[in-house]
PDB file of C-alpha atoms in Angstrom:
ATOM      1  CA  GLU D   1      -0.032  -0.002   0.010  1.00  0.00           C
ATOM      2  CA  THR D   2       1.324   3.392  -1.022  1.00  0.00           C
ATOM      3  CA  PRO D   3       0.368   6.358   1.267  1.00  0.00           C
ATOM      4  CA  GLY D   4      -2.012   8.740  -0.511  1.00  0.00           C
ATOM      5  CA  ASN D   5      -3.078   6.236  -3.139  1.00  0.00           C
ATOM      6  CA  PRO D   6      -6.328   4.216  -3.111  1.00  0.00           C
ATOM      7  CA  TYR D   7      -5.936   0.619  -1.940  1.00  0.00           C
ATOM      8  CA  TYR D   8      -8.125  -2.310  -2.764  1.00  0.00           C
ATOM      9  CA  ASN D   9      -7.576  -5.967  -1.805  1.00  0.00           C
ATOM     10  CA  TYR D  10      -8.884  -7.296  -5.150  1.00  0.00           C
ATOM     11  CA  SER D  11      -8.950  -6.451  -8.833  1.00  0.00           C
ATOM     12  CA  MET D  12     -10.937  -7.629 -11.830  1.00  0.00           C
ATOM     13  CA  ILE D  13      -7.975  -7.073 -14.137  1.00  0.00           C
ATOM     14  CA  GLU D  14      -6.335 -10.473 -13.449  1.00  0.00           C
ATOM     15  CA  ILE D  15      -9.715 -12.199 -13.822  1.00  0.00           C
ATOM     16  CA  TYR D  16     -10.306 -10.530 -17.185  1.00  0.00           C
ATOM     17  CA  LYS D  17      -6.814 -11.532 -18.323  1.00  0.00           C
ATOM     18  CA  GLU D  18      -7.626 -15.185 -17.559  1.00  0.00           C
ATOM     19  CA  LEU D  19     -10.953 -14.981 -19.363  1.00  0.00           C
ATOM     20  CA  ALA D  20      -9.756 -13.166 -22.479  1.00  0.00           C
ATOM     21  CA  GLY D  21      -9.216 -15.621 -25.337  1.00  0.00           C
ATOM     22  CA  ASN D  22     -11.120 -18.358 -23.458  1.00  0.00           C
ATOM     23  CA  LEU D  23     -14.498 -16.712 -23.952  1.00  0.00           C
ATOM     24  CA  ARG D  24     -16.152 -15.738 -27.200  1.00  0.00           C
ATOM     25  CA  ASN D  25     -15.945 -12.008 -26.365  1.00  0.00           C
ATOM     26  CA  ILE D  26     -15.769  -9.601 -23.452  1.00  0.00           C
ATOM     27  CA  VAL D  27     -17.398  -6.214 -23.606  1.00  0.00           C
ATOM     28  CA  VAL D  28     -16.737  -3.641 -20.850  1.00  0.00           C
ATOM     29  CA  PHE D  29     -18.970  -0.589 -21.184  1.00  0.00           C
ATOM     30  CA  ASN D  30     -19.345   2.744 -19.367  1.00  0.00           C
ATOM     31  CA  GLY D  31     -21.723   5.698 -19.586  1.00  0.00           C
ATOM     32  CA  ASP D  32     -19.722   8.778 -20.559  1.00  0.00           C
ATOM     33  CA  THR D  33     -21.536  11.006 -18.005  1.00  0.00           C
ATOM     34  CA  ASP D  34     -21.295   8.514 -15.104  1.00  0.00           C
ATOM     35  CA  PRO D  35     -20.321  10.577 -12.038  1.00  0.00           C
ATOM     36  CA  SER D  36     -19.524   7.521  -9.867  1.00  0.00           C
ATOM     37  CA  VAL D  37     -17.574   5.274 -12.285  1.00  0.00           C
ATOM     38  CA  GLN D  38     -15.775   7.664 -14.556  1.00  0.00           C
ATOM     39  CA  MET D  39     -15.177   6.335 -18.053  1.00  0.00           C
ATOM     40  CA  ARG D  40     -11.493   7.279 -18.118  1.00  0.00           C
ATOM     41  CA  GLY D  41     -10.900   5.081 -15.080  1.00  0.00           C
ATOM     42  CA  THR D  42     -12.644   2.144 -16.758  1.00  0.00           C
ATOM     43  CA  GLU D  43     -10.656   2.752 -19.952  1.00  0.00           C
ATOM     44  CA  ALA D  44      -7.407   2.741 -17.928  1.00  0.00           C
ATOM     45  CA  ALA D  45      -8.419  -0.509 -16.205  1.00  0.00           C
ATOM     46  CA  VAL D  46      -9.099  -2.202 -19.582  1.00  0.00           C
ATOM     47  CA  ALA D  47      -5.795  -0.929 -20.942  1.00  0.00           C
ATOM     48  CA  ALA D  48      -4.046  -2.318 -17.839  1.00  0.00           C
ATOM     49  CA  MET D  49      -4.978  -5.835 -18.910  1.00  0.00           C
ATOM     50  CA  GLY D  50      -2.094  -5.440 -21.317  1.00  0.00           C
ATOM     51  CA  PHE D  51      -3.739  -6.470 -24.594  1.00  0.00           C
ATOM     52  CA  ASP D  52      -2.670  -4.803 -27.844  1.00  0.00           C
ATOM     53  CA  THR D  53      -5.240  -2.857 -29.809  1.00  0.00           C
ATOM     54  CA  VAL D  54      -6.628  -4.660 -32.863  1.00  0.00           C
ATOM     55  CA  GLN D  55      -5.345  -3.197 -36.117  1.00  0.00           C
ATOM     56  CA  GLY D  56      -7.836  -0.484 -37.073  1.00  0.00           C
ATOM     57  CA  GLY D  57      -9.746  -1.011 -33.872  1.00  0.00           C
ATOM     58  CA  ASP D  58      -8.671   2.050 -31.919  1.00  0.00           C
ATOM     59  CA  TRP D  59     -11.028   4.750 -30.548  1.00  0.00           C
ATOM     60  CA  ARG D  60     -13.944   5.247 -33.044  1.00  0.00           C
ATOM     61  CA  PRO D  61     -17.699   5.972 -32.894  1.00  0.00           C
ATOM     62  CA  TRP D  62     -20.537   3.496 -33.079  1.00  0.00           C
ATOM     63  CA  PHE D  63     -24.116   4.174 -34.059  1.00  0.00           C
ATOM     64  CA  PHE D  64     -27.595   2.797 -33.404  1.00  0.00           C
ATOM     65  CA  GLN D  65     -31.015   3.164 -35.041  1.00  0.00           C
ATOM     66  CA  PRO D  66     -33.584   4.577 -32.566  1.00  0.00           C
ATOM     67  CA  ALA D  67     -37.185   3.462 -33.131  1.00  0.00           C
ATOM     68  CA  GLU D  68     -40.141   5.767 -32.584  1.00  0.00           C
ATOM     69  CA  THR D  69     -41.596   5.581 -29.144  1.00  0.00           C
ATOM     70  CA  ALA D  70     -45.342   5.399 -28.476  1.00  0.00           C
ATOM     71  CA  VAL D  71     -46.766   8.709 -27.199  1.00  0.00           C
ATOM     72  CA  SER D  72     -48.555   6.787 -24.467  1.00  0.00           C
ATOM     73  CA  LEU D  73     -45.236   5.509 -23.140  1.00  0.00           C
ATOM     74  CA  LEU D  74     -43.662   8.978 -23.298  1.00  0.00           C
ATOM     75  CA  MET D  75     -46.499  10.367 -21.251  1.00  0.00           C
ATOM     76  CA  ASP D  76     -46.483   7.619 -18.587  1.00  0.00           C
ATOM     77  CA  LYS D  77     -42.745   7.009 -18.159  1.00  0.00           C
ATOM     78  CA  SER D  78     -40.533   8.558 -15.502  1.00  0.00           C
ATOM     79  CA  PRO D  79     -38.584  11.599 -16.763  1.00  0.00           C
ATOM     80  CA  TRP D  80     -35.430   9.860 -15.542  1.00  0.00           C
ATOM     81  CA  TRP D  81     -35.949   6.812 -17.795  1.00  0.00           C
ATOM     82  CA  GLY D  82     -35.162   7.180 -21.490  1.00  0.00           C
ATOM     83  CA  PRO D  83     -34.913  11.009 -21.463  1.00  0.00           C
ATOM     84  CA  PHE D  84     -33.867  11.001 -25.121  1.00  0.00           C
ATOM     85  CA  LEU D  85     -36.717   8.857 -26.446  1.00  0.00           C
ATOM     86  CA  ASP D  86     -38.783  10.501 -29.167  1.00  0.00           C
ATOM     87  CA  TYR D  87     -42.151   9.828 -30.815  1.00  0.00           C
ATOM     88  CA  ARG D  88     -40.604  10.437 -34.249  1.00  0.00           C
ATOM     89  CA  PRO D  89     -38.393   7.946 -36.101  1.00  0.00           C
ATOM     90  CA  LEU D  90     -34.820   9.272 -36.329  1.00  0.00           C
ATOM     91  CA  ASN D  91     -31.851   8.571 -38.477  1.00  0.00           C
ATOM     92  CA  SER D  92     -28.884   6.682 -37.029  1.00  0.00           C
ATOM     93  CA  GLN D  93     -27.593   8.330 -33.872  1.00  0.00           C
ATOM     94  CA  LEU D  94     -24.244   8.321 -32.112  1.00  0.00           C
ATOM     95  CA  GLY D  95     -24.186   5.538 -29.597  1.00  0.00           C
ATOM     96  CA  GLY D  96     -20.791   6.183 -28.123  1.00  0.00           C
ATOM     97  CA  TYR D  97     -17.212   5.052 -28.868  1.00  0.00           C
ATOM     98  CA  VAL D  98     -15.549   1.655 -29.046  1.00  0.00           C
ATOM     99  CA  LYS D  99     -11.999   0.352 -28.813  1.00  0.00           C
ATOM    100  CA  ASN D 100     -11.172  -3.302 -29.707  1.00  0.00           C
ATOM    101  CA  PHE D 101      -8.304  -5.269 -28.147  1.00  0.00           C
ATOM    102  CA  GLN D 102      -6.707  -8.620 -28.874  1.00  0.00           C
ATOM    103  CA  GLY D 103      -8.418 -11.532 -27.092  1.00  0.00           C
ATOM    104  CA  ASN D 104     -11.781 -10.238 -28.388  1.00  0.00           C
ATOM    105  CA  VAL D 105     -11.958  -7.680 -25.624  1.00  0.00           C
ATOM    106  CA  SER D 106     -13.800  -4.400 -26.238  1.00  0.00           C
ATOM    107  CA  PHE D 107     -14.183  -1.214 -24.316  1.00  0.00           C
ATOM    108  CA  VAL D 108     -17.361   0.716 -25.161  1.00  0.00           C
ATOM    109  CA  THR D 109     -18.685   4.070 -24.036  1.00  0.00           C
ATOM    110  CA  VAL D 110     -22.396   5.023 -24.210  1.00  0.00           C
ATOM    111  CA  HIS D 111     -22.958   8.619 -25.116  1.00  0.00           C
ATOM    112  CA  ASP D 112     -25.089  10.796 -22.771  1.00  0.00           C
ATOM    113  CA  SER D 113     -25.555   7.930 -20.259  1.00  0.00           C
ATOM    114  CA  GLY D 114     -25.059   7.902 -16.568  1.00  0.00           C
ATOM    115  CA  HIS D 115     -24.258   4.834 -14.417  1.00  0.00           C
ATOM    116  CA  MET D 116     -27.446   2.850 -15.196  1.00  0.00           C
ATOM    117  CA  VAL D 117     -27.012   2.680 -18.937  1.00  0.00           C
ATOM    118  CA  PRO D 118     -30.340   0.924 -19.810  1.00  0.00           C
ATOM    119  CA  GLN D 119     -32.158   3.611 -17.755  1.00  0.00           C
ATOM    120  CA  TYR D 120     -30.597   6.542 -19.567  1.00  0.00           C
ATOM    121  CA  LYS D 121     -30.266   5.081 -23.067  1.00  0.00           C
ATOM    122  CA  PRO D 122     -32.568   2.011 -23.328  1.00  0.00           C
ATOM    123  CA  VAL D 123     -32.482   1.727 -27.098  1.00  0.00           C
ATOM    124  CA  ALA D 124     -28.705   2.198 -27.392  1.00  0.00           C
ATOM    125  CA  ALA D 125     -28.199  -0.250 -24.515  1.00  0.00           C
ATOM    126  CA  PHE D 126     -30.407  -2.831 -26.155  1.00  0.00           C
ATOM    127  CA  HIS D 127     -28.456  -2.512 -29.390  1.00  0.00           C
ATOM    128  CA  LEU D 128     -25.151  -2.802 -27.493  1.00  0.00           C
ATOM    129  CA  PHE D 129     -26.311  -5.941 -25.635  1.00  0.00           C
ATOM    130  CA  VAL D 130     -27.684  -7.663 -28.760  1.00  0.00           C
ATOM    131  CA  ARG D 131     -24.576  -6.994 -30.806  1.00  0.00           C
ATOM    132  CA  GLY D 132     -22.370  -8.118 -27.908  1.00  0.00           C
ATOM    133  CA  LEU D 133     -24.333 -11.315 -27.363  1.00  0.00           C
ATOM    134  CA  LEU D 134     -24.239 -12.168 -31.082  1.00  0.00           C
ATOM    135  CA  ASN D 135     -20.535 -11.218 -31.194  1.00  0.00           C
ATOM    136  CA  LYS D 136     -21.135  -8.725 -33.965  1.00  0.00           C
ATOM    137  CA  PRO D 137     -18.968  -5.616 -34.337  1.00  0.00           C
ATOM    138  CA  LEU D 138     -20.434  -2.294 -33.242  1.00  0.00           C
ATOM    139  CA  SER D 139     -18.370  -0.392 -35.748  1.00  0.00           C
ATOM    140  CA  PRO D 140     -16.201  -1.099 -38.838  1.00  0.00           C
ATOM    141  CA  LEU D 141     -12.420  -1.070 -38.407  1.00  0.00           C
ATOM    142  CA  LEU D 142     -10.384   1.868 -39.655  1.00  0.00           C
ATOM    143  CA  ASN D 143      -7.965   1.431 -42.554  1.00  0.00           C
ATOM    144  CA  GLU D 144      -5.054   3.117 -40.764  1.00  0.00           C
ATOM    145  CA  SER D 145      -2.484   2.508 -43.474  1.00  0.00           C
ATOM    146  CA  ALA D 146      -4.744   4.155 -46.105  1.00  0.00           C
ATOM    147  CA  VAL D 147      -5.642   7.104 -43.861  1.00  0.00           C
ATOM    148  CA  THR D 148      -2.019   7.926 -43.031  1.00  0.00           C
ATOM    149  CA  GLY D 149      -1.189   8.925 -46.589  1.00  0.00           C
ATOM    150  CA  LEU D 150      -4.403  10.749 -47.482  1.00  0.00           C
ATOM    151  CA  SER D 151      -4.538  14.445 -48.315  1.00  0.00           C
ATOM    152  CA  ASP D 152      -7.077  16.637 -46.435  1.00  0.00           C
ATOM    153  CA  VAL D 153      -9.328  16.629 -49.503  1.00  0.00           C
ATOM    154  CA  ALA D 154      -9.215  12.840 -49.786  1.00  0.00           C
ATOM    155  CA  PHE D 155      -9.884  12.453 -46.048  1.00  0.00           C
ATOM    156  CA  TYR D 156     -12.526  15.138 -45.473  1.00  0.00           C
ATOM    157  CA  GLY D 157     -13.972  15.272 -49.039  1.00  0.00           C
ATOM    158  CA  PHE D 158     -14.741  18.298 -51.125  1.00  0.00           C
ATOM    159  CA  ASN D 159     -18.001  19.839 -52.384  1.00  0.00           C
ATOM    160  CA  ASP D 160     -20.359  16.873 -53.029  1.00  0.00           C
ATOM    161  CA  THR D 161     -17.636  14.247 -53.021  1.00  0.00           C
ATOM    162  CA  ALA D 162     -17.337  12.347 -49.729  1.00  0.00           C
ATOM    163  CA  GLY D 163     -13.884  11.706 -48.360  1.00  0.00           C
ATOM    164  CA  TYR D 164     -12.687   8.684 -46.417  1.00  0.00           C
ATOM    165  CA  MET D 165     -14.229   9.969 -43.177  1.00  0.00           C
ATOM    166  CA  GLY D 166     -17.606  10.524 -44.772  1.00  0.00           C
ATOM    167  CA  GLN D 167     -17.566   7.091 -46.452  1.00  0.00           C
ATOM    168  CA  TRP D 168     -16.524   5.407 -43.252  1.00  0.00           C
ATOM    169  CA  THR D 169     -19.281   7.201 -41.213  1.00  0.00           C
ATOM    170  CA  GLU D 170     -21.846   6.193 -43.808  1.00  0.00           C
ATOM    171  CA  GLU D 171     -20.826   2.567 -43.459  1.00  0.00           C
ATOM    172  CA  ALA D 172     -20.698   2.708 -39.654  1.00  0.00           C
ATOM    173  CA  SER D 173     -24.249   4.168 -39.495  1.00  0.00           C
ATOM    174  CA  SER D 174     -25.622   1.723 -42.072  1.00  0.00           C
ATOM    175  CA  LYS D 175     -27.852  -1.247 -41.293  1.00  0.00           C
ATOM    176  CA  ASP D 176     -24.793  -3.482 -41.366  1.00  0.00           C
ATOM    177  CA  TYR D 177     -23.905  -2.072 -37.980  1.00  0.00           C
ATOM    178  CA  THR D 178     -27.131  -0.512 -36.621  1.00  0.00           C
ATOM    179  CA  ASP D 179     -29.354  -3.521 -37.218  1.00  0.00           C
ATOM    180  CA  SER D 180     -30.234  -5.661 -34.214  1.00  0.00           C
ATOM    181  CA  GLY D 181     -31.539  -8.476 -36.416  1.00  0.00           C
ATOM    182  CA  GLU D 182     -34.668 -10.389 -35.353  1.00  0.00           C
ATOM    183  CA  TRP D 183     -34.383  -8.722 -31.933  1.00  0.00           C
ATOM    184  CA  SER D 184     -35.088  -5.275 -33.334  1.00  0.00           C
ATOM    185  CA  ALA D 185     -37.636  -3.298 -31.388  1.00  0.00           C
ATOM    186  CA  LYS D 186     -41.203  -4.191 -32.298  1.00  0.00           C
ATOM    187  CA  PRO D 187     -43.905  -1.525 -32.870  1.00  0.00           C
ATOM    188  CA  ALA D 188     -45.743  -0.535 -29.710  1.00  0.00           C
ATOM    189  CA  PRO D 189     -49.217  -2.072 -29.357  1.00  0.00           C
ATOM    190  CA  ALA D 190     -52.178   0.186 -29.858  1.00  0.00           C
ATOM    191  CA  ALA D 191     -53.198   2.060 -26.717  1.00  0.00           C
ATOM    192  CA  GLU D 192     -56.262   0.899 -24.920  1.00  0.00           C
ATOM    193  CA  PRO D 193     -59.297   3.226 -25.448  1.00  0.00           C
ATOM    194  CA  SER D 194     -60.104   5.552 -22.628  1.00  0.00           C
ATOM    195  CA  TYR D 195     -63.510   5.379 -20.893  1.00  0.00           C
ATOM    196  CA  ALA D 196     -64.725   8.419 -22.846  1.00  0.00           C
ATOM    197  CA  GLU D 197     -63.742   6.786 -26.142  1.00  0.00           C
ATOM    198  CA  THR D 198     -65.602   3.529 -25.474  1.00  0.00           C
ATOM    199  CA  VAL D 199     -68.312   2.724 -27.986  1.00  0.00           C
ATOM    200  CA  LYS D 200     -71.384   1.604 -26.000  1.00  0.00           C
ATOM    201  CA  THR D 201     -72.964  -1.503 -27.461  1.00  0.00           C
ATOM    202  CA  ASP D 202     -74.572  -4.008 -25.034  1.00  0.00           C
ATOM    203  CA  ASP D 203     -74.221  -3.991 -21.286  1.00  0.00           C
ATOM    204  CA  GLU D 204     -71.760  -6.876 -21.151  1.00  0.00           C
ATOM    205  CA  SER D 205     -69.257  -5.369 -23.592  1.00  0.00           C
ATOM    206  CA  GLU D 206     -69.494  -2.047 -21.808  1.00  0.00           C
ATOM    207  CA  ARG D 207     -68.797  -3.749 -18.490  1.00  0.00           C
ATOM    208  CA  ARG D 208     -65.709  -5.497 -19.941  1.00  0.00           C
ATOM    209  CA  THR D 209     -64.454  -2.097 -21.057  1.00  0.00           C
ATOM    210  CA  HIS D 210     -65.078  -0.704 -17.573  1.00  0.00           C
ATOM    211  CA  VAL D 211     -62.964  -3.469 -16.047  1.00  0.00           C
ATOM    212  CA  ALA D 212     -60.045  -3.073 -18.495  1.00  0.00           C
ATOM    213  CA  THR D 213     -59.955   0.677 -18.357  1.00  0.00           C
ATOM    214  CA  ALA D 214     -60.479   0.952 -14.605  1.00  0.00           C
ATOM    215  CA  ARG D 215     -57.616  -1.426 -13.854  1.00  0.00           C
ATOM    216  CA  LYS D 216     -55.382   0.556 -16.215  1.00  0.00           C
ATOM    217  CA  VAL D 217     -56.383   3.876 -14.671  1.00  0.00           C
ATOM    218  CA  LEU D 218     -55.800   2.601 -11.105  1.00  0.00           C
ATOM    219  CA  ARG D 219     -52.348   1.109 -11.827  1.00  0.00           C
ATOM    220  CA  PRO D 220     -50.269   4.258 -12.532  1.00  0.00           C
ATOM    221  CA  PRO D 221     -46.448   4.267 -12.108  1.00  0.00           C
ATOM    222  CA  ALA D 222     -46.519   7.080  -9.551  1.00  0.00           C
ATOM    223  CA  LYS D 223     -48.868   8.757  -7.028  1.00  0.00           C
ATOM    224  CA  THR D 224     -48.957  11.911  -9.203  1.00  0.00           C
ATOM    225  CA  SER D 225     -50.294   9.796 -12.092  1.00  0.00           C
ATOM    226  CA  LEU D 226     -52.875   8.298  -9.703  1.00  0.00           C
ATOM    227  CA  LEU D 227     -54.202  11.685  -8.674  1.00  0.00           C
ATOM    228  CA  LYS D 228     -54.358  12.741 -12.279  1.00  0.00           C
ATOM    229  CA  SER D 229     -56.275   9.616 -13.240  1.00  0.00           C
ATOM    230  CA  LEU D 230     -58.832   9.888 -10.430  1.00  0.00           C
ATOM    231  CA  GLY D 231     -60.251  13.044 -11.915  1.00  0.00           C
ATOM    232  CA  GLY D 232     -62.111  11.114 -14.651  1.00  0.00           C
ATOM    233  CA  LEU D 233     -62.925   8.042 -12.636  1.00  0.00           C
ATOM    234  CA  LYS D 234     -66.521   6.820 -12.407  1.00  0.00           C
ATOM    235  CA  MET D 235     -68.123   4.639  -9.740  1.00  0.00           C
ATOM    236  CA  SER D 236     -68.816   1.874 -12.216  1.00  0.00           C
ATOM    237  CA  GLN D 237     -65.119   1.616 -12.778  1.00  0.00           C
ATOM    238  CA  VAL D 238     -64.404   1.305  -9.083  1.00  0.00           C
ATOM    239  CA  GLN D 239     -67.088  -1.380  -8.669  1.00  0.00           C
ATOM    240  CA  SER D 240     -65.519  -3.465 -11.406  1.00  0.00           C
ATOM    241  CA  LEU D 241     -62.218  -3.872  -9.501  1.00  0.00           C
ATOM    242  CA  GLU D 242     -61.210  -7.020  -7.684  1.00  0.00           C
ATOM    243  CA  LYS D 243     -61.004  -6.987  -3.894  1.00  0.00           C
ATOM    244  CA  HIS D 244     -57.166  -6.933  -3.811  1.00  0.00           C
ATOM    245  CA  GLU D 245     -57.129  -4.096  -6.300  1.00  0.00           C
ATOM    246  CA  LEU D 246     -59.481  -2.072  -4.100  1.00  0.00           C
ATOM    247  CA  LYS D 247     -57.275  -2.721  -1.117  1.00  0.00           C
ATOM    248  CA  HIS D 248     -54.266  -1.422  -3.044  1.00  0.00           C
ATOM    249  CA  LEU D 249     -56.127   1.671  -4.060  1.00  0.00           C
ATOM    250  CA  MET D 250     -57.211   2.347  -0.474  1.00  0.00           C
ATOM    251  CA  GLU D 251     -53.677   2.033   0.778  1.00  0.00           C
ATOM    252  CA  GLU D 252     -52.454   4.509  -1.859  1.00  0.00           C
ATOM    253  CA  LEU D 253     -55.183   6.993  -0.899  1.00  0.00           C
ATOM    254  CA  LYS D 254     -54.429   6.596   2.838  1.00  0.00           C
ATOM    255  CA  GLU D 255     -50.785   7.507   2.222  1.00  0.00           C
ATOM    256  CA  ILE D 256     -51.839  10.629   0.352  1.00  0.00           C
ATOM    257  CA  TYR D 257     -54.423  11.452   3.100  1.00  0.00           C
ATOM    258  CA  ASP D 258     -51.820  11.015   5.898  1.00  0.00           C
ATOM    259  CA  ALA D 259     -49.349  13.188   4.054  1.00  0.00           C
ATOM    260  CA  LYS D 260     -51.774  16.122   4.198  1.00  0.00           C
ATOM    261  CA  ASP D 261     -51.217  16.362   7.968  1.00  0.00           C
ATOM    262  CA  HIS D 262     -47.560  17.282   7.437  1.00  0.00           C
TER     263      HIS D 262
END
């Protein structure tokens, strides 16, 4: 132990060194805005394993294809989950950066993500996990020998002619690297009709709609959503609930009632 330096009685580095080459692949990832596990520290830890960088596999961006998100999900979700989700389909977006090492070890950063990567960037995280599990590259390798001798015009391009960087970026953001295969996100199911939108036919079908809608209304993700939902609640919806559901509702209301005393 050196005075003034952090000391730990264990390290994952030796374990990773034993696993590398004996497993299909190892992916170590880090959100680039993580305040508790800073990405530079993780990068240094991976480099400390001692593996050489793959030819053309040094620091480079990777992309993913975000799917449109149902408006109903955007309205109901926590603001801290998927803050970058959008109801519109978008072109390929920057997922982060990747560095590949010998032994099929990769260090990956996730752009604009904190510590809980699937919470901050669920679509990018899903793409990262699928590509990792299928042992597919996140990004094409760079042709370093070709880049070294290129002029600025050949590298950056000129007027309407793309240079090497533009061509590489187009390939990296193409479906060859942004496609998650059969695991791609499926379209969101159609939202259930609200009580006001229900078409009244016979009594039985109307009652079934009461049951489905009431249970949906009374199962919000947060108490604020519960209060918002109660404004349009009708007695017939309450009566359609099961006993355990009524008990849960009463417990939620009691918590809100007790909080009014403080």
